[in-house]
PDB file of C-alpha atoms in Angstrom:
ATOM      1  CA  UNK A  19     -12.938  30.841-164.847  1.00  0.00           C
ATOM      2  CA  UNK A  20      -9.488  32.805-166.026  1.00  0.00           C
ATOM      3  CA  UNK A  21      -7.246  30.020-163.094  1.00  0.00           C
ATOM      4  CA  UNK A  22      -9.538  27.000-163.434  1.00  0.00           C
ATOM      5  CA  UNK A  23      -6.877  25.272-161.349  1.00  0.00           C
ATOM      6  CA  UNK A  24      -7.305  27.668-158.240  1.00  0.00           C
ATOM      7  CA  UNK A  25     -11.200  27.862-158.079  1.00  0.00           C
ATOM      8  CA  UNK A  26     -13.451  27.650-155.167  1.00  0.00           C
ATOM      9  CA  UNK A  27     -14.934  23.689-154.052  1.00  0.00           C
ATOM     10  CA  UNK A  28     -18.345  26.187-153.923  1.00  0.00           C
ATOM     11  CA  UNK A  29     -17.916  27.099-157.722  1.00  0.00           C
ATOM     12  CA  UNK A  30     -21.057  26.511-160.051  1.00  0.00           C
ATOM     13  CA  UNK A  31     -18.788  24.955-161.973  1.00  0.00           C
ATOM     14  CA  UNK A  32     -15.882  22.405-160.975  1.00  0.00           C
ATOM     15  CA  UNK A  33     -12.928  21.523-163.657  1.00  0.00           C
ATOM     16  CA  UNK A  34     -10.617  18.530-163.057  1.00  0.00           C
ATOM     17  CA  UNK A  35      -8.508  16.919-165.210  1.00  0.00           C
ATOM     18  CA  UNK A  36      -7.326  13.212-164.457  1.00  0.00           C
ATOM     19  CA  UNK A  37      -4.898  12.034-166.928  1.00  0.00           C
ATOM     20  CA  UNK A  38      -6.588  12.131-170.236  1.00  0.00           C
ATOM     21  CA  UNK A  39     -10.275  12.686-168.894  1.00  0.00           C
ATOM     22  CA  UNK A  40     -11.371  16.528-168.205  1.00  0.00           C
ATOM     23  CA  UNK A  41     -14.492  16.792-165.513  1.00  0.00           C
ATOM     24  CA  UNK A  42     -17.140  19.434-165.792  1.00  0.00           C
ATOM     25  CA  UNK A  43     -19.129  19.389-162.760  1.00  0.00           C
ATOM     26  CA  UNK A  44     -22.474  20.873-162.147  1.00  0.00           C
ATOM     27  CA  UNK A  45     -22.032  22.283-158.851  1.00  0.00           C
ATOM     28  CA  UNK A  46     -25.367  23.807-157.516  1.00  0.00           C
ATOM     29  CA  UNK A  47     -27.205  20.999-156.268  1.00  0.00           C
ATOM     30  CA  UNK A  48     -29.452  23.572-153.843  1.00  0.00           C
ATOM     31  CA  UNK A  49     -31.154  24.468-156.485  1.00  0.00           C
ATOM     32  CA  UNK A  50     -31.267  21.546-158.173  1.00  0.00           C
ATOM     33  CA  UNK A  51     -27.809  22.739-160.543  1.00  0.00           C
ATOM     34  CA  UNK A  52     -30.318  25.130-162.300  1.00  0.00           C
ATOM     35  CA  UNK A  53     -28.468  27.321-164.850  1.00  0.00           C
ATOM     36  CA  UNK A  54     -27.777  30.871-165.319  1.00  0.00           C
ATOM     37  CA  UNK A  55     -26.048  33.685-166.804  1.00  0.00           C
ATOM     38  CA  UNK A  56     -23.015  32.534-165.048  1.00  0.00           C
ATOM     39  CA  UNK A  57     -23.067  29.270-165.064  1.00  0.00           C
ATOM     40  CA  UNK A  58     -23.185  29.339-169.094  1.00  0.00           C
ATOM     41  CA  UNK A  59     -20.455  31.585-169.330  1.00  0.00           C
ATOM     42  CA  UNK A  60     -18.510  28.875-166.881  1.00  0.00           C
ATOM     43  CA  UNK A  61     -19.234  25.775-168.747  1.00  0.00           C
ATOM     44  CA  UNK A  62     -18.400  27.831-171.990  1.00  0.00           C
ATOM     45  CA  UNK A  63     -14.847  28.654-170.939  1.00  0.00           C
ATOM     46  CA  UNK A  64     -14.382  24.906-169.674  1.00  0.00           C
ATOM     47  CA  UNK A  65     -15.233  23.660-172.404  1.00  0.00           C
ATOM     48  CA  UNK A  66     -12.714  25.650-174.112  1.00  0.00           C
ATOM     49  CA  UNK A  67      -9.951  24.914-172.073  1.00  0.00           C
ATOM     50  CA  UNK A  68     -10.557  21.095-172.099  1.00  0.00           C
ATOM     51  CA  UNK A  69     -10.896  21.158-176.218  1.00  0.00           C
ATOM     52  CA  UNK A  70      -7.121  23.664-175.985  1.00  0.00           C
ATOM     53  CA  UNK A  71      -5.299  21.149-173.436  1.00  0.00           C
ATOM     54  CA  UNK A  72      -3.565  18.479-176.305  1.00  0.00           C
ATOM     55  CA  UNK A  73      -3.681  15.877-173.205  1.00  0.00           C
ATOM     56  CA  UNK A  74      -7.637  15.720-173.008  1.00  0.00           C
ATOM     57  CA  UNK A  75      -9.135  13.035-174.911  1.00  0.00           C
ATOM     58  CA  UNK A  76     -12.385  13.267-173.133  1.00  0.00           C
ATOM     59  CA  UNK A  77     -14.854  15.923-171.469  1.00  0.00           C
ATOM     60  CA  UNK A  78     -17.009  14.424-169.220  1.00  0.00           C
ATOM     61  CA  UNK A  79     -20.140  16.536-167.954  1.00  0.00           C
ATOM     62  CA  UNK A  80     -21.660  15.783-164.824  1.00  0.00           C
ATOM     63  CA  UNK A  81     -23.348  17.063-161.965  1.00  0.00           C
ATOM     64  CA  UNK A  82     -23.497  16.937-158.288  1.00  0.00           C
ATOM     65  CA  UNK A  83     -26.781  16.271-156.131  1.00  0.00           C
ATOM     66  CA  UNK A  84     -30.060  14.653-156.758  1.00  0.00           C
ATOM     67  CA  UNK A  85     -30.503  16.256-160.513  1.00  0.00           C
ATOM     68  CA  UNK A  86     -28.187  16.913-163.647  1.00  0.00           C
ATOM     69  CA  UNK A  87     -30.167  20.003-163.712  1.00  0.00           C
ATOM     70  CA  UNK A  88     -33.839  21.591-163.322  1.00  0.00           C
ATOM     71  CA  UNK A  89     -33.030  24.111-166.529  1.00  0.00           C
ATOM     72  CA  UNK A  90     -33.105  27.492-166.155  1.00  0.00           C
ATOM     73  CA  UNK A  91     -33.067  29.112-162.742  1.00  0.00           C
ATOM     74  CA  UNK A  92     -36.266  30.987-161.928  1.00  0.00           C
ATOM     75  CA  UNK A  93     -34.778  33.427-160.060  1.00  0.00           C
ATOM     76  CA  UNK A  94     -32.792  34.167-163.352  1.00  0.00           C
ATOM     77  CA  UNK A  95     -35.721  33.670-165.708  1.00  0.00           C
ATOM     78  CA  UNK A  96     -37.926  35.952-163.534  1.00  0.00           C
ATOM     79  CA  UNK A  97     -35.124  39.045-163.944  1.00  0.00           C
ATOM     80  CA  UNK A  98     -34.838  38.355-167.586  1.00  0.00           C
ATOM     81  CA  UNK A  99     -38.511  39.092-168.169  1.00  0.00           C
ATOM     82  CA  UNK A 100     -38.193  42.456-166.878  1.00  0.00           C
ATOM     83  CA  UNK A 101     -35.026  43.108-169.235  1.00  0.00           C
ATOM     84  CA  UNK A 102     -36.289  44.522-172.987  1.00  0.00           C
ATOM     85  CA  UNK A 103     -35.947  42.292-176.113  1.00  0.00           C
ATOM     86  CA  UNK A 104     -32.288  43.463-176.801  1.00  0.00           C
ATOM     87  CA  UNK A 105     -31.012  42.207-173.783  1.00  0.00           C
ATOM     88  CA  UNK A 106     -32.643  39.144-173.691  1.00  0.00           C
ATOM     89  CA  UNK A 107     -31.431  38.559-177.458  1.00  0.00           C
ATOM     90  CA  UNK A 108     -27.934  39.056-176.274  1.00  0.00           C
ATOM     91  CA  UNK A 109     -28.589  36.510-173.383  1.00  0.00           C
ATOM     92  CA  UNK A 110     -30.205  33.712-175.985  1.00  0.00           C
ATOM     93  CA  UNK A 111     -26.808  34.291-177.622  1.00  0.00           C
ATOM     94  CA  UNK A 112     -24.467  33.470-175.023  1.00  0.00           C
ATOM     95  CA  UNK A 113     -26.656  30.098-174.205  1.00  0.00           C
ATOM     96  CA  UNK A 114     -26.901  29.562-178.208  1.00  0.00           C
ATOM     97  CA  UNK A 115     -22.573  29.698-178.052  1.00  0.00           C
ATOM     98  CA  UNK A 116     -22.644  27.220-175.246  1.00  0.00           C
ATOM     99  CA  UNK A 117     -24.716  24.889-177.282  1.00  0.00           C
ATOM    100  CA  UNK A 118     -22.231  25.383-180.586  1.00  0.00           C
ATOM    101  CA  UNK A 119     -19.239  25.291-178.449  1.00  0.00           C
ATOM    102  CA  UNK A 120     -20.251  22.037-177.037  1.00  0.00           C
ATOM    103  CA  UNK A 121     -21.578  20.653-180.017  1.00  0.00           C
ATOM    104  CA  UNK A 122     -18.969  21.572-182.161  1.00  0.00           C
ATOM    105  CA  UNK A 123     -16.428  20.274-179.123  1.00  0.00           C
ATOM    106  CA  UNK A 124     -13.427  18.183-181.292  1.00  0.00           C
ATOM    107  CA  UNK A 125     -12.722  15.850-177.884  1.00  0.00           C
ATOM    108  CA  UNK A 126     -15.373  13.627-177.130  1.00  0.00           C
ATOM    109  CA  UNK A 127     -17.801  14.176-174.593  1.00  0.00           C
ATOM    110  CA  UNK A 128     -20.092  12.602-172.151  1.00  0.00           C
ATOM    111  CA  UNK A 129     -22.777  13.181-170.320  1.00  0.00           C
ATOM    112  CA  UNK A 130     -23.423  11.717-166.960  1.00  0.00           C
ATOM    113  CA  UNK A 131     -27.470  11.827-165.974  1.00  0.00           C
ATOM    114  CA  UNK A 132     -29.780  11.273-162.743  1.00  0.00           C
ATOM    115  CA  UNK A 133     -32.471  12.829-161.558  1.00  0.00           C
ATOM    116  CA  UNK A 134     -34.106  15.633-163.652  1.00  0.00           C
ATOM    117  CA  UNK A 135     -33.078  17.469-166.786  1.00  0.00           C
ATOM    118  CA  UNK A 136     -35.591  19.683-167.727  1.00  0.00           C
ATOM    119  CA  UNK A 137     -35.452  22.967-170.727  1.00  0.00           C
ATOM    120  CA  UNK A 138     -31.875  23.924-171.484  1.00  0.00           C
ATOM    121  CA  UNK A 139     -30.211  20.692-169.743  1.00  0.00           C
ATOM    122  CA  UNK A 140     -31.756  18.544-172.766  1.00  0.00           C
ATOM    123  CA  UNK A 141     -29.785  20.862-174.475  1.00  0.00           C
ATOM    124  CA  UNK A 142     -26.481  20.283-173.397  1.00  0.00           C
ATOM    125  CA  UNK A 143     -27.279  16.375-173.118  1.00  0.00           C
ATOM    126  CA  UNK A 144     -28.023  16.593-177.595  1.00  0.00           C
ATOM    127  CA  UNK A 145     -25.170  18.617-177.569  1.00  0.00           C
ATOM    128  CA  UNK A 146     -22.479  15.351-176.105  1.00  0.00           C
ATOM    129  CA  UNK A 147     -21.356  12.700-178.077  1.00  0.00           C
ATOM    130  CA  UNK A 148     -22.552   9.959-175.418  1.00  0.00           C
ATOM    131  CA  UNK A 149     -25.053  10.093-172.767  1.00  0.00           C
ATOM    132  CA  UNK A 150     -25.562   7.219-169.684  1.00  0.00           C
ATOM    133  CA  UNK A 151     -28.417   7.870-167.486  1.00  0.00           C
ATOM    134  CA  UNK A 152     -29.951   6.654-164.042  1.00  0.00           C
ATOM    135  CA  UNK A 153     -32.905   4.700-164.472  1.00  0.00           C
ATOM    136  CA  UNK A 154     -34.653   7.059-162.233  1.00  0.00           C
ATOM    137  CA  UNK A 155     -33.708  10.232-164.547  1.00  0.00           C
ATOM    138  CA  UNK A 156     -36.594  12.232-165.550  1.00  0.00           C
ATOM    139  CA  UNK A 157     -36.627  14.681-169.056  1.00  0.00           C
ATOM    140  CA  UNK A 158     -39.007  17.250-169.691  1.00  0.00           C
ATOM    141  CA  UNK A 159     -38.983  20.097-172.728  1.00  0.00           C
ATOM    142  CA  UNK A 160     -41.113  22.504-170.701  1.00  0.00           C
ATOM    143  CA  UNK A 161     -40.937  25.932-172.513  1.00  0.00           C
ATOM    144  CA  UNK A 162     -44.193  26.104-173.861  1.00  0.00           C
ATOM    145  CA  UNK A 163     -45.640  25.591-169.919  1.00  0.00           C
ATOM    146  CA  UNK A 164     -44.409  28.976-168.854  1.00  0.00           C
ATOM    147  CA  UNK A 165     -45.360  30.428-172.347  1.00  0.00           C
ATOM    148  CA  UNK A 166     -42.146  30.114-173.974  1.00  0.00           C
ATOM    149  CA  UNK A 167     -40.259  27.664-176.749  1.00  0.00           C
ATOM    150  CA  UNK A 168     -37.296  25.637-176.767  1.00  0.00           C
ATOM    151  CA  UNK A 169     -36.083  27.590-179.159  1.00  0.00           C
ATOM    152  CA  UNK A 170     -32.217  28.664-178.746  1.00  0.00           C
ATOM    153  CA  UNK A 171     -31.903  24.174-178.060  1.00  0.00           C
ATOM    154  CA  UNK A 172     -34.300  22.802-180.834  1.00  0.00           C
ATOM    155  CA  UNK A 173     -31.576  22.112-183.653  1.00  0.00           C
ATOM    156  CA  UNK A 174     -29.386  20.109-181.354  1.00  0.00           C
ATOM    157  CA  UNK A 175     -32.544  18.165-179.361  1.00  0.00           C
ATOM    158  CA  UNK A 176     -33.991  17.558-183.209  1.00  0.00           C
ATOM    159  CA  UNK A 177     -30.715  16.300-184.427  1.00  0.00           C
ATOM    160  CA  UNK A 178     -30.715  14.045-181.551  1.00  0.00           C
ATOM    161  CA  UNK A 179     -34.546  12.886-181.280  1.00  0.00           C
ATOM    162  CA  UNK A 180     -35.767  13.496-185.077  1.00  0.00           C
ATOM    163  CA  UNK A 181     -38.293  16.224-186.429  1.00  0.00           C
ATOM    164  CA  UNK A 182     -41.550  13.667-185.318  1.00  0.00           C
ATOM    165  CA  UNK A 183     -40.780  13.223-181.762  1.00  0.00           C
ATOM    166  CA  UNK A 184     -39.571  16.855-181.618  1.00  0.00           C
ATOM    167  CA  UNK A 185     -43.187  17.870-182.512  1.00  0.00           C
ATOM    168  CA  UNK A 186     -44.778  15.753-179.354  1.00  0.00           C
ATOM    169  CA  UNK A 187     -42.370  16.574-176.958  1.00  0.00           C
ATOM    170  CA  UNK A 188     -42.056  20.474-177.768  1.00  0.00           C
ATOM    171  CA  UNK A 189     -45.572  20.773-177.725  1.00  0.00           C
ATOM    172  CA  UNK A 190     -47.138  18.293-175.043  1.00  0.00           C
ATOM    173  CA  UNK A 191     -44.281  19.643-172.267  1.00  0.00           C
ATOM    174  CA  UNK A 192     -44.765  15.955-170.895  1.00  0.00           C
ATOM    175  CA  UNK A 193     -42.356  14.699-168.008  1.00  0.00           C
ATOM    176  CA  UNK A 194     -40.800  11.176-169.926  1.00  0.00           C
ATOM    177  CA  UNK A 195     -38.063   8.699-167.959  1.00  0.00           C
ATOM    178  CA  UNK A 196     -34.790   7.184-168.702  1.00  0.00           C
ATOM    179  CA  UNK A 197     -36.011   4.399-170.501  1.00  0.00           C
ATOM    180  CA  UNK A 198     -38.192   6.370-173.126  1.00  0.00           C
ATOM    181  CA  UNK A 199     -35.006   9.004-173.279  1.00  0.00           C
ATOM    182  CA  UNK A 200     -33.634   5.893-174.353  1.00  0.00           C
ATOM    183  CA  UNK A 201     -35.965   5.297-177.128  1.00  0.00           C
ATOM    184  CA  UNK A 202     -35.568   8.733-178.791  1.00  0.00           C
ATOM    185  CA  UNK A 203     -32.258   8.224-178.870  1.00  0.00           C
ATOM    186  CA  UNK A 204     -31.494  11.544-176.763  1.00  0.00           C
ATOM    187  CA  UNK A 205     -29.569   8.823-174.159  1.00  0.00           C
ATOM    188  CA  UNK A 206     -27.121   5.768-175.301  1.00  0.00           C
ATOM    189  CA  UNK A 207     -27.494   3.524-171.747  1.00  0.00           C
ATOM    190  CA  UNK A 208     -29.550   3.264-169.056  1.00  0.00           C
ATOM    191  CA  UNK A 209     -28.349   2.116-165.915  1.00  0.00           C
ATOM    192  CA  UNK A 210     -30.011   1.018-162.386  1.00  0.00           C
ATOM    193  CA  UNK A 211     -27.333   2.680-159.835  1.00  0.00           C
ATOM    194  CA  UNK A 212     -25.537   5.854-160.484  1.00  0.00           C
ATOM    195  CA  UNK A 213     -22.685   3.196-159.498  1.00  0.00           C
ATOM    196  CA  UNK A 214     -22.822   0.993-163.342  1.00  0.00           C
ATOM    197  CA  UNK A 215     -23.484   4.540-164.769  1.00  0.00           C
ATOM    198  CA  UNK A 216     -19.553   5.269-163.467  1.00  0.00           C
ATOM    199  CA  UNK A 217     -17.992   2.216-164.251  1.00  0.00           C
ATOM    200  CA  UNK A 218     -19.574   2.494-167.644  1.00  0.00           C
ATOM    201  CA  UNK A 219     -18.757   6.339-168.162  1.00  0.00           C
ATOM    202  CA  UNK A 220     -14.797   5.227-167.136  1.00  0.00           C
ATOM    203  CA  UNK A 221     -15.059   2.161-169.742  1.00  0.00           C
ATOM    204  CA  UNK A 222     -16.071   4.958-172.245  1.00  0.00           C
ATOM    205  CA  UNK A 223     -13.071   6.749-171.500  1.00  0.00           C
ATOM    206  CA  UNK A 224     -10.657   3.770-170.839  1.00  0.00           C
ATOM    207  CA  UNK A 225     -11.446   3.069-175.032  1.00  0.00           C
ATOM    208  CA  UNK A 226     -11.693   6.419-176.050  1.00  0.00           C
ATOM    209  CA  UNK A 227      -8.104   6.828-174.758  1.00  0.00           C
ATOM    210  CA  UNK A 228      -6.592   4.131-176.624  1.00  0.00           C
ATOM    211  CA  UNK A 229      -7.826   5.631-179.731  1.00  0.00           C
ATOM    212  CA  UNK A 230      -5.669   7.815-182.489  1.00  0.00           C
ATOM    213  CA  UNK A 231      -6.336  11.710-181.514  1.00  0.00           C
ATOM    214  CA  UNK A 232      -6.175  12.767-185.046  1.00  0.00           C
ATOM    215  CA  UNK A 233      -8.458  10.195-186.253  1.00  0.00           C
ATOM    216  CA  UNK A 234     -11.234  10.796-183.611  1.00  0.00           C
ATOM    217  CA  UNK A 235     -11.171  14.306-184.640  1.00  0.00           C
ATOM    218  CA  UNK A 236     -11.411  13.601-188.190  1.00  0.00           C
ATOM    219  CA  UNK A 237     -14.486  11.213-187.516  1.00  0.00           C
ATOM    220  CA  UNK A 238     -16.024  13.746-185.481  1.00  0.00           C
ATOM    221  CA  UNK A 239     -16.167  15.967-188.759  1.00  0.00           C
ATOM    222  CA  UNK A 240     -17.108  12.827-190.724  1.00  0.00           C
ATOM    223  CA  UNK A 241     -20.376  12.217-188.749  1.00  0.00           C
ATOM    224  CA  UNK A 242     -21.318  15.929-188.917  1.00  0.00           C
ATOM    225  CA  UNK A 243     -20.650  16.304-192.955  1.00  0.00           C
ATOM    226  CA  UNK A 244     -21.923  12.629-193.628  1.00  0.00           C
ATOM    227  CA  UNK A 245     -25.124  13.552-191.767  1.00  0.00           C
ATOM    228  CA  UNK A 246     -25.889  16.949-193.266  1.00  0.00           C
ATOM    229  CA  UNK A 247     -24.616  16.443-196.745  1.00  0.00           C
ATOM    230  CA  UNK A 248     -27.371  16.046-199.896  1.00  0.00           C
ATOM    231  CA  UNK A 249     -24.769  15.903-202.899  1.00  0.00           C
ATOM    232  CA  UNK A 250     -23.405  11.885-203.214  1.00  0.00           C
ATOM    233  CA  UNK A 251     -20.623  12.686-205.323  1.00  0.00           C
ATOM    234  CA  UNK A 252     -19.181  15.434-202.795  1.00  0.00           C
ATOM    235  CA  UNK A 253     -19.629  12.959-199.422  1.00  0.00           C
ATOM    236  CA  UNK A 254     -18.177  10.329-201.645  1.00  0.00           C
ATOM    237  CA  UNK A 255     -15.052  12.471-202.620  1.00  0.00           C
ATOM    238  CA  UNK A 256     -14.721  13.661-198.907  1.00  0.00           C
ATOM    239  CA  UNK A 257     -14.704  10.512-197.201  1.00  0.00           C
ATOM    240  CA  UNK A 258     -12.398   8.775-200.018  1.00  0.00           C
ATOM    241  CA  UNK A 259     -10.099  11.748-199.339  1.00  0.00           C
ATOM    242  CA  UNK A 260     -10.565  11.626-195.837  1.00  0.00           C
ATOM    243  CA  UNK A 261      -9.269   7.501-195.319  1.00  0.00           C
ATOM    244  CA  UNK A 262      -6.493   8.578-198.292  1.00  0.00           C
ATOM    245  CA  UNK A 263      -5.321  11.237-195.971  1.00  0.00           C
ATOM    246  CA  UNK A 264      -5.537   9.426-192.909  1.00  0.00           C
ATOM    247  CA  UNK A 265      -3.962   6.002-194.451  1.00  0.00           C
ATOM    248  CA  UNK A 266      -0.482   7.592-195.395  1.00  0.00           C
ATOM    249  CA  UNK A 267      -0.494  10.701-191.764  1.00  0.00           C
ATOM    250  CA  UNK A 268       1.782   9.373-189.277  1.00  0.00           C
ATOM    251  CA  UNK A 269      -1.013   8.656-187.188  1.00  0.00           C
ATOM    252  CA  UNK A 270      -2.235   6.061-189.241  1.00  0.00           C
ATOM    253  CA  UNK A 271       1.177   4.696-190.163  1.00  0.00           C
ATOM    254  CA  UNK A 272       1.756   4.063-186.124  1.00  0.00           C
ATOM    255  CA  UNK A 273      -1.192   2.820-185.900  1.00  0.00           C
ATOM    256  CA  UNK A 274      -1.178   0.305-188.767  1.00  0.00           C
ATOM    257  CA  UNK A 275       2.627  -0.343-187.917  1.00  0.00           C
ATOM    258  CA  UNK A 276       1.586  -1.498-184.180  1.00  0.00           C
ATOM    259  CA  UNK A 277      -1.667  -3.352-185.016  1.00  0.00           C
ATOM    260  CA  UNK A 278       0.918  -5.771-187.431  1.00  0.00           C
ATOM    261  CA  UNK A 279       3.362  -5.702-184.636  1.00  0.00           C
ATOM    262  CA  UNK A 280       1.006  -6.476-182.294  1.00  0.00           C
ATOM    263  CA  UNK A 281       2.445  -3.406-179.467  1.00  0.00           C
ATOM    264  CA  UNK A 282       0.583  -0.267-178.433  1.00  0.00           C
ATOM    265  CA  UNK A 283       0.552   3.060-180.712  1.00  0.00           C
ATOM    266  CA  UNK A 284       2.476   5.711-179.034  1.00  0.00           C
ATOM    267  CA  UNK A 285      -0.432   7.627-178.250  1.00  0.00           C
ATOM    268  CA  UNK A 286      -0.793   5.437-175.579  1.00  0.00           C
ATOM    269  CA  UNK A 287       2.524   6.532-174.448  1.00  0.00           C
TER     270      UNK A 287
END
């Protein structure tokens, strides 16, 4: 994707920016937006650009068709058995820097989800900061089924679901729907019509928007340190430091400055 702004309509992947809000869309939906080699390299470098363009406050991924995605496409699974181990190790690699790239994204980002997402698409769904699903969207972690693991995925689905849950789904490869997705945690709304899941998706962005850039950034970091970090004194001298720093930035002086004088931060232009 080297001119994201002259690709194909028929691209795997399709990148739009609208004002603040960059689009990744899934864009296979005749084979149910099933992911491969090139595909992750795709959503990889769009990724990339979004997080690079200062204007983007928010990535949202979503897909076109009747499914977010069916995982990994057989077709592409089915040639990667006949490759040796050090070529499939260098393929878990490139779908392990999706996963960190994503995860590790410093804009926020959303996930839009109907139908099925199945393997690696519960992947990339732990990997967003927010998640609103169809009521009729189906999740299943199906490795072990075709004698395999969810293994290049687990830390970001086990972040997302917890280590107990991780050890029924993983190993039962049971189909669950929207509403139990929403019980693990692994989605934040449910929604009847892929209609409310827009409006709510474009509510998501409306506030994230209006929010600081530098702080959302900063809290980003705060939720990853604050949730991996053992030592209380350390987490307590980051986060005192953190709300110091942020207290006398410009950022937080506008933003104090126009909550008194009750105008909008110039953020919001």
């Amino acid at each position: 994707m080297s001119n994201l702004k002259n690709q194909r309509t028929d691209s795997p992947l399709l990148f739009q920016v609208e004002g603040s809000v960059a689009k990744l869309t899934l864009n296979k939906p005749d084979v149910s937006n099933a992911f491969d080699a090139e595909l992750i390299r795709l959503i990889t470098t769009a990724v990339t650009t979004a997080e690079q363009d200062k204007n983007v406050r928010v990535i949202v991924l979503q897909a076109n068709g009747k499914h977010f995605s069916a995982g990994a496409d057989l077709q592409w699974m089915k040639s990667m058995a006949n490759e040796n181990y050090d070529y499939n190790f260098a393929d878990a690699k490139q779908l392990a820097h999706l996963m960190q790239t994503l995860n590790n994204c410093s804009k926020v980002t959303i996930a839009r989800v109907q139908g099925a997402a199945y393997g690696g698409a519960i992947g990339l769904i732990a990997c967003c900061d927010i998640v609103a699903a169809t009521a009729d969207a189906r999740f299943c972690l199906s490795e072990v089924k075709l004698g395999l693991s969810p293994a290049v995925i687990s830390p970001f689905v086990i972040e997302a679901i917890g280590v107990r849950q991780a050890r029924r789904y993983f190993l039962t490869a049971e189909r669950f729907e929207a509403k139990k997705a929403l019980e693990l945690n692994l989605v934040h709304s449910v929604f009847v019509t892929e209609t409310e899941v827009d409006e709510q998706i474009q509510t998501w962005c409306q506030q994230v928007s209006q929010n600081a850039p530098s702080a959302l950034l900063a809290t980003k970091h705060l939720i990853k340190r604050v949730s991996i970090e053992t030592d209380t004194e350390s987490i307590s001298d980051y986060t005192c430091n953190l709300i110091a720093t942020l207290r006398v930035a410009e950022e937080g002086q506008e933003g104090m400055s126009a909550f008194f004088e009750r105008r909008s931060p110039n953020w919001n232009g």
